[in-house]
């Protein structure tokens, strides 16, 4: 019985070390960060997300965008991210306080999206790209997300948010392609991704 | 050397494991086939994004516009459950929880019975846990395909599925403690430490991660470190101990001589427990966390060289003079392949944690290659080897065909070799091109990776062949269609003096 107790104490002790170090300590140290109030323009950073963008982040999660896109900008000494124009500064813990779940990602089959809303803020572009990536970015291997769009019959005037598409993806005459609520939310989320603002712990002119 | 037992006692203990262990092996192979299907389709989608995006469904728009179903018959419509992101998550979870974990539980349960020298206690508990486990995985994968993935890598199952899996796992952990407490031997062989520790650590890991990321989420960056503390420990404190523990049992068993050094195995075990658990932060090098967290993980990753080299030396010295037996024994060949891969992949892993290399390898297919190196070339091969040893002892008949085993081995060995080469080389080129801001992302880097991704799909076909062959062979065994005369199956006729 002693033998058993000693073994379990060993299992427990080794493991609790890492639990304290990699779970508890980080949570205590930077698990309670608050927004930073920029005195100049009275803006809270990072800005809170709108309801639609928040819902869009769930669409982002459900469809596995993280398997090809990261949302983190490494400092200049730890990678090419800044050199590629993916951000104005490295990202820090405070940038992610609104994220549930986190979308840091591990793979860059596609470009980093930390600041995609700054690089590309055209809603129409995003819809067209999500619907058929290769038509906007020749040679893209991003999957088409056509199922987030709906084909409907044009009644009276075409809908203002109907997609302008030609070629094989175009709908039959008399029909149009419009974004579903999910697609609208996703694009609202994408254009909200903008972490170009400076933070005290991460000034932009680094 | 595992504790001496006589043949009759062993046969008695083996028989007591029969139903639960075969149930875990059978479901493991089922999920292996499912996971392989997801893998192949996902892999093809990555170089050919239009592959399998549509399913036959009625054209709703035309239907709503007043058409009848007859006028607008079923046509191919885009659907969400076939998208890359959901298939990718289904693949990972089917192979990690469905295949690898079920195989690990089956092997672990059998090893515990053998090493505690008691017939399996509470078989109904183990089997019930197995049924729950399978339900959890099926529900989880259905959830992912339906668009309820949590999008947290290694934890994609929606919380309701994770709960079922957690309960099933807790049942196994309780069973393991009970089994260990009623053991009939004083000596606790090294394999038993590994298996017991793994059964103890995993539920803790799984519960912490699910609670802190999904149920009561901590802030974003803390989620990330909890995510990778968990993700890496699934490998380090769950698959690795079971794989290494199994190798510590099987190698001496098959070649019939004791393990080289008890002392080395103790160092190997405790240094693994201490260092591996700290590795997770190396997935976040350059990420939005304080430097100390990352640095601690880098140090621990490099320290992993100690348990790895110690274990490799121990296994090698045990095998010394007996490498000739790799020509005969299927179990030994799979397990030694796995054990050698463990050494290589771990050293590779330590190197990938070094900042200057990580700068290039991070976020590329190089990492995916590394993951398959570990989970397939090491762990999966060891599990195959164990099954070749255990299944005949449970079914009471021998594998039918040396040819089928050989086919399985070479399909798996070549398949995983080519996959690692394609992803490693492709990933390195990708990383080096990314590091040069003059290289255009869509125009140059994306087209460059495509041939490597096609290569990966082809290697996946080889792996699939091996899996189908093995599953077929396994079904024959369960149906009692194995051979009953002539002793165990060897790859080559065994000369008298090497027959173990």
XYZ file of C-alpha atoms in Angstrom, chain B residues 103-380:
278
model
C -6.431 1.473 -28.623
C -4.527 2.927 -25.684
C -7.278 2.002 -23.246
C -7.514 -1.524 -24.665
C -3.774 -2.057 -24.442
C -3.594 -0.356 -21.041
C -6.358 -2.501 -19.586
C -4.703 -5.679 -20.796
C -1.272 -4.603 -19.540
C -2.696 -3.798 -16.136
C -4.317 -7.199 -15.795
C -1.122 -8.946 -16.838
C 1.127 -6.873 -14.610
C -1.102 -6.852 -11.550
C -1.398 -10.590 -12.044
C -5.104 -10.621 -11.393
C -7.939 -11.497 -13.721
C -9.664 -8.381 -14.945
C -11.868 -7.000 -12.210
C -15.231 -5.398 -12.953
C -15.282 -6.158 -16.694
C -18.767 -4.663 -16.901
C -17.416 -1.299 -15.735
C -14.779 -1.319 -18.455
C -17.233 -2.318 -21.150
C -19.778 0.276 -20.035
C -17.067 2.907 -20.140
C -16.252 1.706 -23.654
C -19.848 2.038 -24.801
C -20.115 5.537 -23.331
C -16.805 6.471 -24.869
C -18.042 5.479 -28.320
C -21.304 7.333 -27.851
C -19.370 10.429 -26.809
C -17.212 10.309 -29.907
C -20.113 9.685 -32.267
C -22.088 12.544 -30.735
C -19.027 14.782 -30.795
C -18.262 14.176 -34.453
C -21.893 14.662 -35.408
C -21.767 17.944 -33.489
C -18.651 19.101 -35.319
C -20.131 18.260 -38.718
C -23.332 20.068 -37.782
C -21.327 23.221 -37.066
C -20.959 23.074 -33.307
C -17.222 22.644 -33.138
C -15.666 24.683 -30.346
C -12.779 25.505 -32.658
C -10.276 24.866 -29.884
C -7.675 22.506 -31.265
C -7.768 19.058 -29.629
C -10.968 20.043 -27.818
C -13.338 20.543 -30.726
C -16.035 18.317 -29.311
C -18.993 20.382 -28.106
C -19.249 20.388 -24.296
C -22.113 17.878 -24.164
C -19.983 15.298 -25.980
C -16.935 16.147 -23.895
C -18.995 15.458 -20.787
C -19.873 11.942 -21.939
C -16.244 11.274 -22.768
C -15.108 12.676 -19.432
C -17.469 10.379 -17.523
C -16.352 7.354 -19.521
C -12.775 8.223 -18.813
C -13.320 8.729 -15.120
C -14.792 5.225 -14.991
C -11.596 3.841 -16.504
C -9.492 5.770 -14.008
C -11.493 4.411 -11.077
C -11.193 0.934 -12.502
C -7.419 1.320 -12.844
C -6.957 2.347 -9.230
C -9.108 -0.543 -8.080
C -7.161 -2.956 -10.238
C -3.848 -1.693 -8.973
C -4.940 -1.847 -5.363
C -5.838 -5.503 -5.724
C -2.655 -6.545 -7.494
C -1.085 -9.868 -6.601
C 2.584 -8.995 -6.880
C 5.019 -6.856 -4.955
C 7.092 -5.795 -7.869
C 5.651 -2.870 -9.819
C 7.135 -3.238 -13.282
C 7.988 0.005 -15.110
C 5.197 -0.460 -17.641
C 2.731 -0.297 -14.815
C 3.989 3.122 -13.718
C 3.466 4.476 -17.183
C 0.000 3.025 -17.670
C -1.224 3.965 -14.233
C 0.140 7.486 -14.488
C -1.501 7.971 -17.876
C -4.857 6.772 -16.571
C -4.495 9.169 -13.671
C -3.311 12.251 -15.606
C -5.658 12.276 -18.537
C -8.986 12.880 -16.740
C -7.404 15.746 -14.834
C -6.102 17.274 -18.032
C -9.330 16.815 -19.886
C -11.480 18.251 -17.112
C -9.259 21.290 -16.516
C -9.091 22.168 -20.185
C -12.797 21.763 -20.843
C -13.752 23.795 -17.804
C -11.316 26.660 -18.298
C -11.793 27.010 -22.035
C -15.394 26.045 -22.646
C -17.498 26.051 -19.519
C -16.094 28.940 -17.553
C -13.700 30.491 -20.029
C -10.668 32.357 -18.810
C -9.372 35.311 -20.865
C -8.199 34.796 -24.448
C -4.443 34.456 -23.997
C -4.829 32.303 -20.901
C -7.151 30.065 -22.895
C -4.378 29.695 -25.438
C -1.843 28.510 -22.902
C -4.364 26.168 -21.252
C -5.210 24.918 -24.734
C -1.600 23.991 -25.474
C -0.838 22.753 -22.002
C -3.667 20.339 -22.691
C -2.919 19.693 -26.370
C 0.675 18.832 -25.801
C -0.035 16.765 -22.730
C -2.494 14.609 -24.629
C 0.604 13.461 -26.457
C 3.052 13.746 -23.609
C 1.095 12.411 -20.665
C -1.421 10.172 -22.341
C -0.270 8.647 -25.632
C 3.436 8.674 -24.880
C 3.311 6.872 -21.524
C 1.009 4.206 -22.911
C 3.195 3.791 -26.008
C 6.456 3.722 -24.082
C 4.995 1.530 -21.358
C 3.783 -0.950 -23.966
C 7.207 -1.008 -25.621
C 8.802 -1.652 -22.220
C 6.569 -4.680 -21.870
C 6.573 -6.055 -25.394
C 10.235 -5.827 -26.322
C 11.483 -7.963 -23.418
C 8.516 -10.301 -23.771
C 9.067 -11.021 -27.440
C 12.821 -11.407 -27.325
C 12.732 -13.217 -24.005
C 15.275 -11.299 -21.967
C 14.962 -8.708 -19.199
C 15.030 -4.983 -19.728
C 18.580 -3.660 -19.782
C 18.425 -1.372 -16.753
C 15.800 -0.829 -14.116
C 17.634 2.284 -12.991
C 17.460 3.890 -16.445
C 13.770 3.161 -16.706
C 13.158 5.011 -13.452
C 15.100 8.062 -14.622
C 13.286 7.932 -17.939
C 9.892 7.823 -16.320
C 10.308 10.567 -13.749
C 12.104 12.950 -16.058
C 9.328 12.463 -18.606
C 6.694 13.243 -15.982
C 8.528 16.334 -14.872
C 9.512 17.848 -18.230
C 6.857 16.759 -20.691
C 4.074 18.371 -18.705
C 5.686 21.788 -19.180
C 6.105 21.589 -22.957
C 2.839 23.147 -24.107
C 4.007 26.746 -24.305
C 6.299 25.975 -27.227
C 3.191 26.094 -29.448
C 2.937 29.782 -28.654
C 6.459 31.034 -29.293
C 6.143 34.658 -30.376
C 2.539 34.640 -29.179
C 0.810 37.137 -26.927
C 2.064 35.790 -23.608
C 4.697 36.909 -21.150
C 8.157 35.683 -22.096
C 8.608 33.578 -18.960
C 5.794 31.172 -19.884
C 7.271 30.531 -23.301
C 10.819 30.307 -22.019
C 9.847 27.793 -19.342
C 8.296 25.614 -22.027
C 11.292 25.923 -24.309
C 13.594 24.840 -21.492
C 11.343 21.890 -20.664
C 11.169 20.917 -24.344
C 14.930 20.823 -24.603
C 15.183 18.914 -21.327
C 13.025 16.235 -22.941
C 16.244 15.026 -24.507
C 16.970 13.334 -21.146
C 14.002 10.940 -20.905
C 14.121 10.323 -24.627
C 17.771 9.387 -24.792
C 17.569 7.369 -21.582
C 14.628 5.376 -22.900
C 16.239 4.915 -26.293
C 19.455 3.615 -24.723
C 17.506 1.286 -22.482
C 15.492 -0.147 -25.349
C 18.501 -0.381 -27.595
C 20.606 -2.213 -25.029
C 17.724 -4.592 -24.423
C 17.426 -5.304 -28.135
C 21.179 -5.624 -28.676
C 22.065 -8.904 -30.258
C 18.422 -9.589 -31.056
C 17.809 -7.266 -33.966
C 17.728 -10.338 -36.177
C 14.342 -11.123 -34.693
C 12.865 -8.160 -36.536
C 12.861 -10.450 -39.547
C 10.378 -12.755 -37.883
C 8.165 -11.191 -35.290
C 5.412 -8.835 -36.512
C 4.897 -7.464 -33.009
C 8.551 -6.696 -32.572
C 8.882 -5.099 -35.990
C 5.985 -2.702 -35.444
C 7.087 -1.858 -31.930
C 10.732 -1.310 -32.715
C 9.693 0.892 -35.658
C 7.551 2.853 -33.200
C 10.206 3.069 -30.503
C 12.820 4.324 -32.952
C 10.356 6.872 -34.305
C 9.758 8.022 -30.750
C 13.418 8.846 -30.338
C 13.613 10.695 -33.645
C 10.359 12.595 -33.326
C 11.136 13.678 -29.782
C 14.542 15.008 -30.717
C 12.909 16.800 -33.636
C 10.353 18.223 -31.223
C 13.028 19.544 -28.892
C 14.736 21.243 -31.813
C 11.476 22.816 -32.983
C 11.147 24.580 -29.651
C 14.354 26.496 -30.235
C 13.428 30.042 -31.137
C 15.525 30.426 -34.265
C 14.174 27.216 -35.829
C 10.665 27.839 -34.588
C 10.650 31.169 -36.407
C 10.642 29.200 -39.666
C 8.812 26.009 -38.760
C 5.962 27.622 -36.804
C 2.642 27.912 -38.685
C 3.758 25.615 -41.524
C 3.173 22.038 -42.688
C 6.435 21.150 -40.947
C 4.489 21.039 -37.682
C 1.801 18.849 -39.226
C 4.534 16.480 -40.364
C 5.895 16.400 -36.831
C 2.451 15.616 -35.415
C 2.009 12.642 -37.742
C 5.529 11.490 -36.999
C 4.571 11.287 -33.323
C 1.033 10.059 -33.508
C 1.507 7.637 -36.358
C 5.114 6.559 -36.789
C 5.503 6.227 -33.044
C 2.215 5.718 -31.288
C 0.046 4.084 -33.921
